[in-house]
mmCIF file of C-alpha atoms in Angstrom:
data_model
loop_
_atom_site.group_PDB
_atom_site.id
_atom_site.type_symbol
_atom_site.label_atom_id
_atom_site.label_comp_id
_atom_site.label_asym_id
_atom_site.label_seq_id
_atom_site.Cartn_x
_atom_site.Cartn_y
_atom_site.Cartn_z
ATOM 1 C CA MET C 1 0.000 0.000 0.000
ATOM 2 C CA MET C 2 1.395 3.379 -1.034
ATOM 3 C CA SER C 3 0.968 6.410 1.125
ATOM 4 C CA PHE C 4 1.738 9.962 0.281
ATOM 5 C CA VAL C 5 2.664 12.460 2.922
ATOM 6 C CA VAL C 6 2.516 16.137 2.094
ATOM 7 C CA THR C 7 4.558 18.453 4.258
ATOM 8 C CA GLY C 8 3.409 21.890 5.307
ATOM 9 C CA ALA C 9 6.089 23.434 3.111
ATOM 10 C CA GLU C 10 4.811 21.519 0.075
ATOM 11 C CA LEU C 11 1.236 22.473 0.828
ATOM 12 C CA PHE C 12 2.080 26.175 1.110
ATOM 13 C CA GLY C 13 4.220 25.974 -2.029
ATOM 14 C CA ALA C 14 1.326 24.462 -3.933
ATOM 15 C CA LEU C 15 -1.010 27.165 -2.578
ATOM 16 C CA ALA C 16 1.457 29.874 -3.652
ATOM 17 C CA ALA C 17 1.706 28.444 -7.172
ATOM 18 C CA TRP C 18 -2.065 27.895 -7.444
ATOM 19 C CA SER C 19 -3.024 31.420 -6.348
ATOM 20 C CA ALA C 20 -0.342 33.010 -8.561
ATOM 21 C CA SER C 21 -1.590 30.920 -11.489
ATOM 22 C CA LEU C 22 -5.142 32.159 -10.931
ATOM 23 C CA PHE C 23 -3.855 35.734 -10.697
ATOM 24 C CA CYS C 24 -1.815 35.293 -13.868
ATOM 25 C CA GLY C 25 -4.701 33.754 -15.768
ATOM 26 C CA ALA C 26 -7.031 36.597 -14.812
ATOM 27 C CA ALA C 27 -4.413 39.265 -15.540
ATOM 28 C CA CYS C 28 -3.538 37.771 -18.927
ATOM 29 C CA TYR C 29 -7.219 37.461 -19.815
ATOM 30 C CA ILE C 30 -7.711 41.146 -19.025
ATOM 31 C CA SER C 31 -4.609 42.143 -21.002
ATOM 32 C CA LEU C 32 -5.177 39.906 -24.019
ATOM 33 C CA VAL C 33 -8.976 39.717 -24.263
ATOM 34 C CA GLU C 34 -11.082 41.998 -22.084
ATOM 35 C CA HIS C 35 -9.204 45.281 -22.387
ATOM 36 C CA PRO C 36 -8.641 45.078 -26.170
ATOM 37 C CA ALA C 37 -12.347 44.261 -26.604
ATOM 38 C CA ARG C 38 -13.212 47.186 -24.348
ATOM 39 C CA LEU C 39 -11.121 49.511 -26.520
ATOM 40 C CA GLU C 40 -12.784 48.247 -29.707
ATOM 41 C CA CYS C 41 -16.085 49.617 -28.366
ATOM 42 C CA GLY C 42 -14.792 53.196 -28.349
ATOM 43 C CA ALA C 43 -13.757 55.530 -25.559
ATOM 44 C CA GLU C 44 -17.196 56.242 -24.112
ATOM 45 C CA LEU C 45 -18.321 52.640 -23.719
ATOM 46 C CA ALA C 46 -14.836 51.500 -22.665
ATOM 47 C CA ALA C 47 -14.662 54.143 -19.938
ATOM 48 C CA THR C 48 -18.190 53.297 -18.779
ATOM 49 C CA GLU C 49 -17.430 49.557 -18.544
ATOM 50 C CA PHE C 50 -14.040 50.145 -16.908
ATOM 51 C CA THR C 51 -15.323 51.035 -13.431
ATOM 52 C CA PRO C 52 -17.424 47.935 -12.662
ATOM 53 C CA SER C 53 -14.868 45.650 -14.284
ATOM 54 C CA TYR C 54 -11.994 47.202 -12.346
ATOM 55 C CA ARG C 55 -13.901 47.092 -9.035
ATOM 56 C CA ARG C 56 -14.591 43.377 -9.362
ATOM 57 C CA ALA C 57 -11.126 42.415 -10.589
ATOM 58 C CA ALA C 58 -9.259 44.481 -8.003
ATOM 59 C CA ARG C 59 -10.668 42.593 -5.014
ATOM 60 C CA MET C 60 -9.978 39.217 -6.555
ATOM 61 C CA GLN C 61 -6.474 39.999 -7.759
ATOM 62 C CA LEU C 62 -5.342 41.656 -4.528
ATOM 63 C CA SER C 63 -6.441 38.662 -2.466
ATOM 64 C CA LEU C 64 -4.744 36.221 -4.867
ATOM 65 C CA ALA C 65 -1.473 38.192 -4.867
ATOM 66 C CA LEU C 66 -1.440 38.365 -1.059
ATOM 67 C CA CYS C 67 -2.302 34.685 -0.706
ATOM 68 C CA SER C 68 0.453 33.707 -3.110
ATOM 69 C CA ALA C 69 3.139 35.906 -1.563
ATOM 70 C CA LEU C 70 2.325 34.880 2.028
ATOM 71 C CA SER C 71 2.156 31.202 1.063
ATOM 72 C CA ALA C 72 5.545 31.425 -0.643
ATOM 73 C CA VAL C 73 7.126 33.013 2.435
ATOM 74 C CA THR C 74 5.543 30.336 4.610
ATOM 75 C CA ALA C 75 6.818 27.549 2.322
ATOM 76 C CA ALA C 76 10.355 28.939 2.524
ATOM 77 C CA ALA C 77 10.090 29.374 6.302
ATOM 78 C CA LEU C 78 8.993 25.749 6.652
ATOM 79 C CA GLY C 79 12.092 24.488 4.878
ATOM 80 C CA SER C 80 11.410 24.697 1.160
ATOM 81 C CA SER C 81 13.853 26.256 -1.249
ATOM 82 C CA MET C 82 14.547 29.965 -1.003
ATOM 83 C CA VAL C 83 13.457 30.127 -4.657
ATOM 84 C CA TRP C 84 9.937 30.465 -3.224
ATOM 85 C CA LEU C 85 10.927 33.852 -1.839
ATOM 86 C CA LEU C 86 11.836 35.077 -5.326
ATOM 87 C CA GLY C 87 8.442 34.027 -6.684
ATOM 88 C CA GLY C 88 6.751 35.577 -3.669
ATOM 89 C CA ALA C 89 8.610 38.844 -4.178
ATOM 90 C CA LEU C 90 7.600 38.937 -7.848
ATOM 91 C CA ILE C 91 3.905 38.395 -7.174
ATOM 92 C CA ALA C 92 3.981 40.759 -4.190
ATOM 93 C CA ALA C 93 5.580 43.444 -6.392
ATOM 94 C CA VAL C 94 2.365 43.737 -8.419
ATOM 95 C CA ILE C 95 0.730 45.362 -5.387
ATOM 96 C CA PRO C 96 2.961 48.450 -5.063
ATOM 97 C CA PHE C 97 3.237 48.606 -8.864
ATOM 98 C CA THR C 98 -0.535 48.824 -9.018
ATOM 99 C CA TYR C 99 -0.790 51.466 -6.318
ATOM 100 C CA LEU C 100 2.051 53.613 -7.645
ATOM 101 C CA MET C 101 1.671 53.258 -11.412
ATOM 102 C CA ILE C 102 -1.874 52.146 -12.204
ATOM 103 C CA MET C 103 -3.956 53.648 -9.389
ATOM 104 C CA PRO C 104 -3.510 57.255 -10.588
ATOM 105 C CA LEU C 105 -4.921 56.192 -13.981
ATOM 106 C CA ASN C 106 -7.743 54.289 -12.288
ATOM 107 C CA LYS C 107 -8.731 57.429 -10.417
ATOM 108 C CA GLN C 108 -8.706 59.488 -13.611
ATOM 109 C CA LEU C 109 -10.750 56.892 -15.475
ATOM 110 C CA GLN C 110 -13.313 56.709 -12.669
ATOM 111 C CA SER C 111 -13.596 60.452 -12.137
ATOM 112 C CA PRO C 112 -17.091 61.924 -12.593
ATOM 113 C CA ALA C 113 -15.392 64.813 -14.444
ATOM 114 C CA LEU C 114 -13.986 62.462 -17.112
ATOM 115 C CA LYS C 115 -15.116 63.338 -20.628
ATOM 116 C CA LYS C 116 -15.745 59.779 -21.750
ATOM 117 C CA GLN C 117 -16.017 60.550 -25.470
ATOM 118 C CA SER C 118 -12.665 62.360 -25.693
ATOM 119 C CA SER C 119 -9.514 61.125 -27.378
ATOM 120 C CA SER C 120 -7.618 61.789 -24.136
ATOM 121 C CA THR C 121 -9.843 59.221 -22.399
ATOM 122 C CA TYR C 122 -8.973 56.698 -25.083
ATOM 123 C CA MET C 123 -5.267 57.474 -24.597
ATOM 124 C CA LEU C 124 -5.645 56.965 -20.822
ATOM 125 C CA LEU C 125 -7.255 53.579 -21.472
ATOM 126 C CA GLU C 126 -4.450 52.585 -23.856
ATOM 127 C CA HIS C 127 -1.838 53.609 -21.278
ATOM 128 C CA TRP C 128 -3.709 51.644 -18.609
ATOM 129 C CA GLY C 129 -3.585 48.594 -20.882
ATOM 130 C CA ARG C 130 0.176 48.836 -21.315
ATOM 131 C CA LEU C 131 0.719 49.127 -17.560
ATOM 132 C CA HIS C 132 -1.625 46.234 -16.898
ATOM 133 C CA ALA C 133 0.393 44.131 -19.352
ATOM 134 C CA VAL C 134 3.413 44.716 -17.087
ATOM 135 C CA ARG C 135 1.397 43.292 -14.169
ATOM 136 C CA SER C 136 0.510 40.298 -16.310
ATOM 137 C CA ALA C 137 4.165 39.722 -17.191
ATOM 138 C CA MET C 138 5.229 40.038 -13.541
ATOM 139 C CA SER C 139 2.684 37.418 -12.510
ATOM 140 C CA LEU C 140 3.733 35.095 -15.337
ATOM 141 C CA LEU C 141 7.351 35.387 -14.242
ATOM 142 C CA ALA C 142 6.308 34.605 -10.645
ATOM 143 C CA CYS C 143 4.498 31.502 -11.897
ATOM 144 C CA LEU C 144 7.556 30.348 -13.824
ATOM 145 C CA VAL C 145 9.706 30.749 -10.704
ATOM 146 C CA TYR C 146 7.150 28.822 -8.648
ATOM 147 C CA TYR C 147 7.004 26.019 -11.229
ATOM 148 C CA ALA C 148 10.809 25.810 -11.142
ATOM 149 C CA ALA C 149 10.664 25.630 -7.343
ATOM 150 C CA LEU C 150 8.090 22.833 -7.561
ATOM 151 C CA MET C 151 10.405 20.858 -9.837
ATOM 152 C CA LEU C 152 13.330 21.395 -7.456
ATOM 153 C CA GLU C 153 11.419 20.010 -4.475
#
């Protein structure tokens, strides 16, 4: 009879990789599908749809990033490879990146004073998309580090 024993470090490593993978999937979907489709609808509709979409995604992605980063730190603290800390740092870095780089655009795009039909609104949305693509790439890199750590275990 075979038995498998999972250590706490392995469990937290798996949780870190799983939550980062969910974050990455959502971020890449937004970057590759949702935001380009939003832009195809024109500035006014894109700006109108942005607020409810952002509000829903922000809660989910923040909780996934925190879960992943804290799980990676816990896995390393429980004896797993220090590679987990690198992945945790990468996924955690999306949080300050969002607050410092993307949040000012979010506030502009959600402002009641925003002229939704203007070309400047469209340019803000395009800029937001480029910055969000950076978040997507950061989360993908975190996932790759986590997958490497899983193979090293």
